[in-house]
Coordinates of N, CA and C in Angstrom, one line a residue:
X1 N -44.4 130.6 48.8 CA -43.4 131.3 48.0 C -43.9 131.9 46.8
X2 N -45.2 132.3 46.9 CA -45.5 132.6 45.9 C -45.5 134.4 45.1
X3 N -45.5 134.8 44.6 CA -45.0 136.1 43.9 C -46.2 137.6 44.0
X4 N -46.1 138.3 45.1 CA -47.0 139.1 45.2 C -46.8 140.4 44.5
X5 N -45.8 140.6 44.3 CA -45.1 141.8 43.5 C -45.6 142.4 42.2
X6 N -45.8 141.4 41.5 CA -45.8 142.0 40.0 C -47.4 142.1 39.5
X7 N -48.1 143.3 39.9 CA -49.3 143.3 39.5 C -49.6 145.2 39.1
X8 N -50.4 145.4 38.2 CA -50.3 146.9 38.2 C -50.4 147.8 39.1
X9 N -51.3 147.1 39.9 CA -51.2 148.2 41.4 C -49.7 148.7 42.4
X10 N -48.5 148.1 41.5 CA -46.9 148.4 41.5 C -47.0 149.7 41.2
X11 N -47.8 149.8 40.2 CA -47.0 151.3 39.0 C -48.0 152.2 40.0
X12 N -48.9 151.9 40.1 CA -49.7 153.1 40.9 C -49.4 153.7 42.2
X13 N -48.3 152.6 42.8 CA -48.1 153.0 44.5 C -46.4 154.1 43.8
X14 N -45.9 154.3 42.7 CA -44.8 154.7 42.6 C -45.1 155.8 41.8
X15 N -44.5 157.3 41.1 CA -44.5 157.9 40.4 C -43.4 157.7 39.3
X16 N -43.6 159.0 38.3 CA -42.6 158.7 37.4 C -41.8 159.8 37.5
X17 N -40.2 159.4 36.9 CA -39.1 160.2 36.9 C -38.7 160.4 35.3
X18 N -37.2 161.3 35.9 CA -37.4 161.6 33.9 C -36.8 160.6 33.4
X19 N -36.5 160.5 32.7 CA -35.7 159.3 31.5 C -34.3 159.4 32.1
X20 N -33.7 160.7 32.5 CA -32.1 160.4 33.0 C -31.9 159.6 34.1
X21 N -33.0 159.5 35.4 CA -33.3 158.7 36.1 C -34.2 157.9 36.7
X22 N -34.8 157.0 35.5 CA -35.5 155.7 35.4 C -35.1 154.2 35.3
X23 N -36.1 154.1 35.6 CA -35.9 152.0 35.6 C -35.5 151.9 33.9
X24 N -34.4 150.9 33.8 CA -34.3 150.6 32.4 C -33.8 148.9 32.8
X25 N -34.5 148.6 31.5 CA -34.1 147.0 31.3 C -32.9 146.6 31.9
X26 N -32.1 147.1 31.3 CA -30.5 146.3 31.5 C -30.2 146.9 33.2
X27 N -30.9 147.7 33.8 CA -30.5 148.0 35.1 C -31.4 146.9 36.1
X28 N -32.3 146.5 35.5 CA -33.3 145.5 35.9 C -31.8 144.1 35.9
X29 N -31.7 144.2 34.9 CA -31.0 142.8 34.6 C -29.5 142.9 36.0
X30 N -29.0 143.9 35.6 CA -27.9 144.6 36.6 C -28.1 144.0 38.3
X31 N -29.3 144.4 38.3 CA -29.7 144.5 39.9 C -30.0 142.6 40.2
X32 N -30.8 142.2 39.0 CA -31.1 140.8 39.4 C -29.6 140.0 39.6
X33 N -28.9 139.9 39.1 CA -27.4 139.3 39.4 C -26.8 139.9 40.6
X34 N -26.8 141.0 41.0 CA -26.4 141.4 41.7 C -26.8 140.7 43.1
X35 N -28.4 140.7 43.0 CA -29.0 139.7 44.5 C -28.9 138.5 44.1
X36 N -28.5 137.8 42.7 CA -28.3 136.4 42.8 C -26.9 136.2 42.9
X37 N -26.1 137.3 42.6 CA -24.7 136.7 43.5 C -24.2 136.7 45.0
X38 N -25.1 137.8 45.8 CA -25.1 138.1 46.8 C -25.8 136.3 47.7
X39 N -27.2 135.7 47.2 CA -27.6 134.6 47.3 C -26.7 133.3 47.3
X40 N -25.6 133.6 46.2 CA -24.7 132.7 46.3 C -23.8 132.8 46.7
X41 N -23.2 133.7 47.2 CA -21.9 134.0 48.1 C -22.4 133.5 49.4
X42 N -24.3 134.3 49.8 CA -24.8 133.3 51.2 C -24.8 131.8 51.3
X43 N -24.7 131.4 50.1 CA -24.9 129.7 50.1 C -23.9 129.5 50.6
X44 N -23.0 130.1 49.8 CA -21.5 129.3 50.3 C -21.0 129.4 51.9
X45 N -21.4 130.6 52.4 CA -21.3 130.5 53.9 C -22.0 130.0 54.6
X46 N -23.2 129.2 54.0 CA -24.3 128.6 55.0 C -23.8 127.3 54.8
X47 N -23.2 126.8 54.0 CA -22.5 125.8 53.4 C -21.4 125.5 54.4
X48 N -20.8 126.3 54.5 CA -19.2 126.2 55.7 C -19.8 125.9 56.9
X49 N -20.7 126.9 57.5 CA -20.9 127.1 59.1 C -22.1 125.8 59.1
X50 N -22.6 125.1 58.4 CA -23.9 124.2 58.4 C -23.5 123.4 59.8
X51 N -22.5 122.7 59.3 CA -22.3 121.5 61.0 C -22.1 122.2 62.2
X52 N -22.3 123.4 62.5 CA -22.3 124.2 63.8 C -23.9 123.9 64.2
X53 N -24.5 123.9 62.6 CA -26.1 124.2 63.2 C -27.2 122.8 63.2
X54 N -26.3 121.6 62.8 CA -27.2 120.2 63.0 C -28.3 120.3 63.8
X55 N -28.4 120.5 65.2 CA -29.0 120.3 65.6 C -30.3 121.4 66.4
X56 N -30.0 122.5 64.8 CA -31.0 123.3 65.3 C -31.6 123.7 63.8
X57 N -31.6 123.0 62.9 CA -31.8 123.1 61.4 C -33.1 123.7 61.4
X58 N -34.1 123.5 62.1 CA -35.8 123.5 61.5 C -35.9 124.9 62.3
X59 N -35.0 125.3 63.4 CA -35.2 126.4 64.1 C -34.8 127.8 62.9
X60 N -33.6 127.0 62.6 CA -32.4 128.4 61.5 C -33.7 128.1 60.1
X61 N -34.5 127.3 59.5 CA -34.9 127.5 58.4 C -36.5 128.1 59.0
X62 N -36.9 128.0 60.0 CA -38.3 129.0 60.4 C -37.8 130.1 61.0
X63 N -36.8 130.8 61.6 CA -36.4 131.9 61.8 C -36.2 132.7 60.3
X64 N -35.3 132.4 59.2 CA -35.4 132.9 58.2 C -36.3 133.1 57.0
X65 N -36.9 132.0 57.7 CA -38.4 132.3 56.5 C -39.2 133.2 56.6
X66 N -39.6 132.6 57.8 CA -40.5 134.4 58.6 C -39.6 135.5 58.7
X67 N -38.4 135.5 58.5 CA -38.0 136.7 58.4 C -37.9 137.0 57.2
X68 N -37.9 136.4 56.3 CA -37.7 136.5 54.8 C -39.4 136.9 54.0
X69 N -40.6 136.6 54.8 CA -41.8 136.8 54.8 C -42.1 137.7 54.5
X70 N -41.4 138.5 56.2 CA -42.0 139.9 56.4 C -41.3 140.8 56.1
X71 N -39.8 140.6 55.0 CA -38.8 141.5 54.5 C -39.9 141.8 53.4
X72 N -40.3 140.4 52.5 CA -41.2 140.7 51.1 C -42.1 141.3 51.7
X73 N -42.8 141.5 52.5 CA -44.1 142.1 52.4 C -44.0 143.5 52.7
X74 N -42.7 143.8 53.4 CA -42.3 145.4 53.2 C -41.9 146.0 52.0
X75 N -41.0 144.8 51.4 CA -40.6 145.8 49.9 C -41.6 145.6 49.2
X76 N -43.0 145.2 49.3 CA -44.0 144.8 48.1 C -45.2 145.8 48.4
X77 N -45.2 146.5 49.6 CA -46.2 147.6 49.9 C -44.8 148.7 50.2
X78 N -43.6 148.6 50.2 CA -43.2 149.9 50.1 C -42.1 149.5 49.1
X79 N -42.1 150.2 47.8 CA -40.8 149.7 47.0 C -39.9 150.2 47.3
X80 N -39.9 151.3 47.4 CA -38.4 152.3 47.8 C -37.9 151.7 49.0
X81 N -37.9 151.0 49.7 CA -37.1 150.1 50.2 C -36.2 148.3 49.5
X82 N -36.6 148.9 48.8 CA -36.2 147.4 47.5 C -34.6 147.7 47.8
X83 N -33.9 149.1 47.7 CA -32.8 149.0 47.4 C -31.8 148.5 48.5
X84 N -32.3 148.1 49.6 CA -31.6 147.8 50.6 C -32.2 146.7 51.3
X85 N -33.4 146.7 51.3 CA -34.1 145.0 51.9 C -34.3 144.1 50.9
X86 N -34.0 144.4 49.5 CA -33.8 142.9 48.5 C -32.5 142.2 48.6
X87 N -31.8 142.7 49.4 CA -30.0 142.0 49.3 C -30.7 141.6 50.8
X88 N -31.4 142.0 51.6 CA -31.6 141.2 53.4 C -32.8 140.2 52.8
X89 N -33.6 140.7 51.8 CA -34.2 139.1 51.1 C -33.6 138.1 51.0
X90 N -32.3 138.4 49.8 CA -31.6 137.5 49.3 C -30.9 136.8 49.9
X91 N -30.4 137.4 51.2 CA -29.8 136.8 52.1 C -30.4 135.3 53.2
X92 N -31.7 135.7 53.2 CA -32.4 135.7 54.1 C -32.9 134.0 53.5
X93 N -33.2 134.4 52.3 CA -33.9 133.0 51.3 C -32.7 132.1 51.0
X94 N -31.5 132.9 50.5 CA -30.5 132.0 51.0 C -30.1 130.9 51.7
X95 N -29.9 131.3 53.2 CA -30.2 130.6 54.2 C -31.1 129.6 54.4
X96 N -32.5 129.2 54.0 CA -33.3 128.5 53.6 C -34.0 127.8 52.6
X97 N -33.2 128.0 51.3 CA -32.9 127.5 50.2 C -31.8 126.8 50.0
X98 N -31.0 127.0 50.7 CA -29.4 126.3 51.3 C -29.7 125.1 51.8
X99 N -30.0 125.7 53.6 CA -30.3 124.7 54.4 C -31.1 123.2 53.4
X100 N -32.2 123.4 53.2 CA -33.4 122.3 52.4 C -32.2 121.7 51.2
X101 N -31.5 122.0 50.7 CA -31.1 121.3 49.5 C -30.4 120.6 50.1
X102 N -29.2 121.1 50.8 CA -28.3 120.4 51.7 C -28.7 119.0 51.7
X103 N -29.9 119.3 52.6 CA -30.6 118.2 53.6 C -31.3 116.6 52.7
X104 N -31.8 117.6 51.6 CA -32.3 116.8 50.4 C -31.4 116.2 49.3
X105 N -30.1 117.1 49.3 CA -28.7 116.1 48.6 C -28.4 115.1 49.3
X106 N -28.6 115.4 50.5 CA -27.9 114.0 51.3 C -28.8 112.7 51.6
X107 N -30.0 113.5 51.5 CA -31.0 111.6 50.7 C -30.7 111.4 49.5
X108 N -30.9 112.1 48.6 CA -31.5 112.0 47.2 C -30.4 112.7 46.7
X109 N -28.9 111.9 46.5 CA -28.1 112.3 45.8 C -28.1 112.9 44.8
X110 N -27.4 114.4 44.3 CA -27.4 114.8 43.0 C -29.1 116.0 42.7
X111 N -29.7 115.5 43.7 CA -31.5 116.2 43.1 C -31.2 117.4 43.2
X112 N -30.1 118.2 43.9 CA -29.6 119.7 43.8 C -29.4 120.1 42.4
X113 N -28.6 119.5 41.8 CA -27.7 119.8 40.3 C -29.4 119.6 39.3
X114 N -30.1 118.5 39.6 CA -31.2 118.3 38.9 C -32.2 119.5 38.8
X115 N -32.2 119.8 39.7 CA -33.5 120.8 40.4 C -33.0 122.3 39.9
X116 N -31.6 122.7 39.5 CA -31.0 124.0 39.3 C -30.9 123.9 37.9
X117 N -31.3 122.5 37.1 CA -30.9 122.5 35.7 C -32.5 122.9 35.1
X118 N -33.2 121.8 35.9 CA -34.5 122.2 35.3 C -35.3 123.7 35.5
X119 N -34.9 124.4 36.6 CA -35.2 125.9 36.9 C -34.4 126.5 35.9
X120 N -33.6 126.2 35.3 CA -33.2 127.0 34.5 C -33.5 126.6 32.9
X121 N -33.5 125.7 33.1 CA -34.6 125.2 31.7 C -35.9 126.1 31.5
X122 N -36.6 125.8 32.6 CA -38.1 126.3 32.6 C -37.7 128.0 32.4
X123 N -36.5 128.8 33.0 CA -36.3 130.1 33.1 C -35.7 130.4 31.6
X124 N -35.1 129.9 31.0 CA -35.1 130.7 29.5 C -35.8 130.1 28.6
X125 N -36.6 129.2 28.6 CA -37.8 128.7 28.2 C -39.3 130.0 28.1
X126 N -39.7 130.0 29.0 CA -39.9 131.3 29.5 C -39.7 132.4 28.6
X127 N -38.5 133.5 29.0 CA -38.1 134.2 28.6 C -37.9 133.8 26.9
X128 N -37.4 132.8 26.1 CA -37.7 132.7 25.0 C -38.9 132.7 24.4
X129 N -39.9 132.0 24.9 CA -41.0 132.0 24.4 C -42.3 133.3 25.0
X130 N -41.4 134.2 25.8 CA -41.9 136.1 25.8 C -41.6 136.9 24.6
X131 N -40.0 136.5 24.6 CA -39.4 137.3 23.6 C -40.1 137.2 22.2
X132 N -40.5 135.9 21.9 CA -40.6 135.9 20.3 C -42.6 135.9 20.2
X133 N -43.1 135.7 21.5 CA -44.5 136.4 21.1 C -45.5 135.4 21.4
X134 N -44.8 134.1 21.9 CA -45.4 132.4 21.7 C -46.6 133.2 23.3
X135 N -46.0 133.5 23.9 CA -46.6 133.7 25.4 C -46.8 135.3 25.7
X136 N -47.9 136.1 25.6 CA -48.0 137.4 25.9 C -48.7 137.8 27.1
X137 N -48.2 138.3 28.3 CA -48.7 139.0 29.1 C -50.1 140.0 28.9
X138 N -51.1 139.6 28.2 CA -52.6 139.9 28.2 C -52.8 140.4 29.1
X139 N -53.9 141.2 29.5 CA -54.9 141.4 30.8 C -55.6 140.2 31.3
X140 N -55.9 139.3 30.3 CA -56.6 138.1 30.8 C -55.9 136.9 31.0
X141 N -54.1 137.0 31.0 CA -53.5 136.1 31.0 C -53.1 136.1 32.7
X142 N -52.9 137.4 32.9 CA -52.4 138.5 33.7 C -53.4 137.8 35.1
X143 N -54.9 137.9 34.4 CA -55.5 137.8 35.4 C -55.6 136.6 35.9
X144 N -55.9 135.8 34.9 CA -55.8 134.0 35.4 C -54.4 133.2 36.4
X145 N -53.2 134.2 35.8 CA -52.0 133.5 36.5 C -52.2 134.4 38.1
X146 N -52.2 135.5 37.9 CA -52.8 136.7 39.4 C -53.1 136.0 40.2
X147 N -54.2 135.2 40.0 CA -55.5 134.5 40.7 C -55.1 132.7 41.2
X148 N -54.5 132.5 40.6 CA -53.7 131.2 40.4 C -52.8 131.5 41.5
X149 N -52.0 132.2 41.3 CA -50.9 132.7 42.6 C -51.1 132.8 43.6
X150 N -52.8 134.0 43.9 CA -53.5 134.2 45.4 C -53.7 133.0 45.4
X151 N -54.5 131.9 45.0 CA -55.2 130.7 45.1 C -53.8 129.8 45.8
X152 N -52.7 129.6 45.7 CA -51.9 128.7 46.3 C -51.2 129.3 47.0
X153 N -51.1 130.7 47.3 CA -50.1 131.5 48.7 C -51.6 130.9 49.6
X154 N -52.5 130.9 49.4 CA -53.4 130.8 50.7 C -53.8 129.9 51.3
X155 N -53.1 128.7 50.2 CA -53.2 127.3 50.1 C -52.0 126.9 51.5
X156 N -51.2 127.5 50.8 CA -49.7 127.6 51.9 C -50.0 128.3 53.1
X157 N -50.8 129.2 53.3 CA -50.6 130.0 54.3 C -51.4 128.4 55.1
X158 N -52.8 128.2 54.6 CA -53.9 127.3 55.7 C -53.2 126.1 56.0
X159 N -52.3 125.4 54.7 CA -51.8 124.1 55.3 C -50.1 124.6 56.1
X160 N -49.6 125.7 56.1 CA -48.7 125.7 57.3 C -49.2 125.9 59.2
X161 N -50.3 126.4 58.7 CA -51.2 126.5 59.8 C -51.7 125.1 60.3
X162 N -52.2 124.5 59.3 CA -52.4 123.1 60.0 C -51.6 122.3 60.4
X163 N -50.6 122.6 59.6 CA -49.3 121.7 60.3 C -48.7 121.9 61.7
X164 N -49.2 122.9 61.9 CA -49.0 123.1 63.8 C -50.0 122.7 64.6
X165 N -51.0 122.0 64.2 CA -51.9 120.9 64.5 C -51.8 119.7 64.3
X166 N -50.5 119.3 63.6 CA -50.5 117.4 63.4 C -50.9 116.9 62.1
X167 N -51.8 118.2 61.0 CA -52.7 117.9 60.1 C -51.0 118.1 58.9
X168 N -51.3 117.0 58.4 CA -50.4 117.4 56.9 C -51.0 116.2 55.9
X169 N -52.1 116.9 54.8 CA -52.6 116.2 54.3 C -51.5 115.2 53.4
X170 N -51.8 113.9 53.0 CA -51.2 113.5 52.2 C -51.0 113.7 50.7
X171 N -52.2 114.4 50.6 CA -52.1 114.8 48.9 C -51.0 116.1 48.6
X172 N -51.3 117.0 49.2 CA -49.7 117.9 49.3 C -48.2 117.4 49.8
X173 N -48.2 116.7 51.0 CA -47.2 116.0 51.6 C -46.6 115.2 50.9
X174 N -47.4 113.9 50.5 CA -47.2 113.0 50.3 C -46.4 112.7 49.1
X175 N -46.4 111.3 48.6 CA -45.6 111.1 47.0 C -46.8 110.1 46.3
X176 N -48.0 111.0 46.2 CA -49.1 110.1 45.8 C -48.8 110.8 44.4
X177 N -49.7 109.4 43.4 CA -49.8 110.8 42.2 C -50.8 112.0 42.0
X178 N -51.6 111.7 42.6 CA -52.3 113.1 43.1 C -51.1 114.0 43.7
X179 N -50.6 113.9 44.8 CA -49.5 115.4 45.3 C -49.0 115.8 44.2
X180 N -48.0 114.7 43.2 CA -47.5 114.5 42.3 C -48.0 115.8 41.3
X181 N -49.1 115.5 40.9 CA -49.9 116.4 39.8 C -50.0 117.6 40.4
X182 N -50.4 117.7 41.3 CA -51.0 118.8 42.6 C -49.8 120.1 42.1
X183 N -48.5 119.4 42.4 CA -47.0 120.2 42.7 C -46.7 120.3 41.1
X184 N -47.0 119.5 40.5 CA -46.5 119.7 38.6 C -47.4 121.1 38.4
X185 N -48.2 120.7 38.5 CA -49.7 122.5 38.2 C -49.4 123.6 39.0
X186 N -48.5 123.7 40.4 CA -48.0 124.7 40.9 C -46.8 125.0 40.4
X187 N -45.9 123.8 39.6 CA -44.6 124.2 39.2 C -45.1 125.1 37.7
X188 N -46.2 125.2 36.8 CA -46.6 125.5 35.9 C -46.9 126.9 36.1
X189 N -47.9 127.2 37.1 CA -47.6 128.3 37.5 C -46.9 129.3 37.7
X190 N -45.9 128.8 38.6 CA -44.8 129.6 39.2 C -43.6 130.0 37.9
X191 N -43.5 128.9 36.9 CA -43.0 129.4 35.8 C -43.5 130.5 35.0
X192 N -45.0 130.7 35.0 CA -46.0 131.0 33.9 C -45.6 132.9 34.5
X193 N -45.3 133.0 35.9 CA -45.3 134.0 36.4 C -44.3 134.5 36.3
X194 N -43.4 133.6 35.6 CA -41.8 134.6 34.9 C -42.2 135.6 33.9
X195 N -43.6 134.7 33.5 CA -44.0 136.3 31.9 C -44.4 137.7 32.7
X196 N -45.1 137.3 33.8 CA -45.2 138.8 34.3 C -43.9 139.4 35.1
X197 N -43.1 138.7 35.5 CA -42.0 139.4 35.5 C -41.1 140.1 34.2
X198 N -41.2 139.6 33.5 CA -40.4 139.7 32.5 C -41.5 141.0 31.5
X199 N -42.7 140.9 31.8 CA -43.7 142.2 31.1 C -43.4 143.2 32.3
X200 N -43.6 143.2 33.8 CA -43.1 144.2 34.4 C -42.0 145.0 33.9
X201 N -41.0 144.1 33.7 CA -39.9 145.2 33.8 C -39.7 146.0 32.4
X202 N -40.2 145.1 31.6 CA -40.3 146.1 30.4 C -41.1 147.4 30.2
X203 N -42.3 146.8 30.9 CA -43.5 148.7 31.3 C -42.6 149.0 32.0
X204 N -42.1 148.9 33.3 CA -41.7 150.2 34.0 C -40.5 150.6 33.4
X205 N -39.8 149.8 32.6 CA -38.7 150.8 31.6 C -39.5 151.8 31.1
X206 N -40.3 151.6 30.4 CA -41.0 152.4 29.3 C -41.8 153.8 29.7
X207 N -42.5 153.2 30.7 CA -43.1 154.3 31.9 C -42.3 155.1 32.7
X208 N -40.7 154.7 32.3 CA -40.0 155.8 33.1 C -40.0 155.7 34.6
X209 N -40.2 154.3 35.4 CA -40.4 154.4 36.9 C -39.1 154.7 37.8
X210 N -39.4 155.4 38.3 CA -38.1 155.7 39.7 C -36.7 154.5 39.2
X211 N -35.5 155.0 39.2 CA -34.6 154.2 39.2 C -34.9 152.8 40.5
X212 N -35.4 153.1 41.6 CA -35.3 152.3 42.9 C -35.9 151.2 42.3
X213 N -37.1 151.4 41.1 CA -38.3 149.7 40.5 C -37.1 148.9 40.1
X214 N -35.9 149.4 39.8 CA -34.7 148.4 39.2 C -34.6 147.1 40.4
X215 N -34.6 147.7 41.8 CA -34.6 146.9 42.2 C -35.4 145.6 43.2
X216 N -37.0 146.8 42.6 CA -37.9 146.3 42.6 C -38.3 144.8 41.9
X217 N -37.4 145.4 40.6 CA -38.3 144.4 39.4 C -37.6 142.7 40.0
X218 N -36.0 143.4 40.0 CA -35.3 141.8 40.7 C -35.5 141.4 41.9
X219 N -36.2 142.0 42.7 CA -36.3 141.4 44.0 C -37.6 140.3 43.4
X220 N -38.7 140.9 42.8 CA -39.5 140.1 42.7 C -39.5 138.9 41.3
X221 N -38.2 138.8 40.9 CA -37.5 137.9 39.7 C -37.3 137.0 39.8
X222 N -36.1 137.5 41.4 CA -35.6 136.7 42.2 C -36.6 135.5 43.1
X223 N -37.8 136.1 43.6 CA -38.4 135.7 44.9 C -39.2 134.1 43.6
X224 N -39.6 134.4 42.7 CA -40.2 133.4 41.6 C -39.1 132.6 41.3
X225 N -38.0 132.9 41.0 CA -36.7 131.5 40.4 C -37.0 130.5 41.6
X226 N -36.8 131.4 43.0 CA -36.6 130.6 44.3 C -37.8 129.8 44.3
X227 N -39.1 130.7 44.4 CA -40.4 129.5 44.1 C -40.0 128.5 43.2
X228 N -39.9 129.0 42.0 CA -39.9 128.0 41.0 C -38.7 126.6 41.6
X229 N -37.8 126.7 41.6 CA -36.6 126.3 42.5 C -37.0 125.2 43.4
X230 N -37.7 125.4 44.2 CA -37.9 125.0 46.0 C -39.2 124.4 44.8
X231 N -40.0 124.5 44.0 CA -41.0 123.3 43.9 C -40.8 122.3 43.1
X232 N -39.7 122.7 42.0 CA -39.1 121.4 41.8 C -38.1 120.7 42.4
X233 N -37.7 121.5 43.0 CA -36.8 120.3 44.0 C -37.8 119.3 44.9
X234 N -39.0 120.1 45.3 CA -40.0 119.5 46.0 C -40.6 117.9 45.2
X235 N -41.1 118.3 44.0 CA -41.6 116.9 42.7 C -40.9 116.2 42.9
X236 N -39.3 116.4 42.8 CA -38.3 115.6 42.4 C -37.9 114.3 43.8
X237 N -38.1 115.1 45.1 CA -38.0 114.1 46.1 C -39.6 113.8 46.3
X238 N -39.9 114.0 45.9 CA -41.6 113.0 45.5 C -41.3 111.8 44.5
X239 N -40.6 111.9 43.7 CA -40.6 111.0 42.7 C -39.4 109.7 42.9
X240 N -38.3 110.5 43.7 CA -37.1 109.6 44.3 C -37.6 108.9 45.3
X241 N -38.6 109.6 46.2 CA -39.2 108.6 47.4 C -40.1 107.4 47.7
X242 N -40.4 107.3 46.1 CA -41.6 106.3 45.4 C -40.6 105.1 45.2

């Protein structure tokens, strides 16, 4: 789940438009609610129809994942399609951000409400400490969290691959305090990569990018809360399972 979007090679695959029709902040902000309400209107229908699909859960949450994969990796090499495949994202992650809580409220009573308080802790946390200067998107901040990101998408790519061999190490799996730490340092991460969302959308305001980066900027806003999201809920039934 990790965030391929927000890197400068963005501004270079797009040109610029005039000011009457460019990316602006509050259109950024506009468009991100827009696919987080669209997210939550899907929850609520995945919510209703769920007991139709008991006994095909792991099928409906790898059907939408890979489909939700290869939606991001079209709007992330083509953005001009953001305006219409970020709501088939949102939909898509939905469904599989749904499904898992569901599944994990019904062991681990409540760890939904927990898991949505702390992502949003960490998310204007974040955004506060951008705003007032504590945390600046550098080139060299830029490049350390960049690299941090590649380093655990690849992580995920090799251990979902092994897991179609029987292999599921215990230190990621598990509820050791090693996994433990393991998943705290990726949740650090995946927060730390709200600053480059949050410095994105502010250059391409400024740069004047195509109105369509509006919905560039929130597809890739979006795709980070859900990371961020899905790996604390992850810690948290690590820590109830002990």
């Amino acid at each position: 789940m990790s965030n391929p979007v927000f890197s400068d090679s963005a501004f270079e695959r797009v040109g610029h438009s005039s000011s009457a029709d460019s990316m602006t902040v509050n259109g950024s902000i506009m468009k991100t609610f827009i696919l987080g309400l669209v997210f939550i209107l899907t929850s609520f229908i995945v919510m209703s129809y769920l007991p139709n699909f008991y006994g095909s859960l792991n099928a409906v949450i790898m059907a939408s994942a890979i489909g939700a994969f290869f939606v991001g990796l079209i709007i992330s090499f083509k953005p001009t399609t953001a305006p219409v495949l970020s709501v088939v994202y949102a939909v898509l992650e939905s469904v599989v951000v749904t499904v898992i809580s569901i599944v994990l409220n019904q062991k681990y009573n409540g760890i939904v409400f927990e898991a949505v308080a702390y992502t949003m802790i960490a998310f204007f946390t974040m955004l506060i400490l951008y705003r007032i200067g504590v945390i600046k998107a550098t080139e060299t901040f830029k490049s350390v969290i960049i690299t941090a990101t590649a380093a655990i998408a690849i992580s995920y790519v090799v251990l979902f691959i092994l897991s179609f061999f029987g292999i599921r190490p215990n230190w990621f799996y598990g509820n050791s305090s090693l996994s433990i730490g393991i998943n705290a340092v990726i949740i650090v991460v995946a927060a730390l990569n709200l600053i480059l969302d949050f410095d994105f959308i502010e250059k391409g305001s400024s740069m004047n990018m195509p109105k369509y980066m509006e919905w560039y900027a929130a597809f890739g806003l979006i795709l980070t809360i859900i990371w961020l999201y899905l790996e604390i809920l992850r810690i948290l039934s690590k820590i109830k399972s002990r």
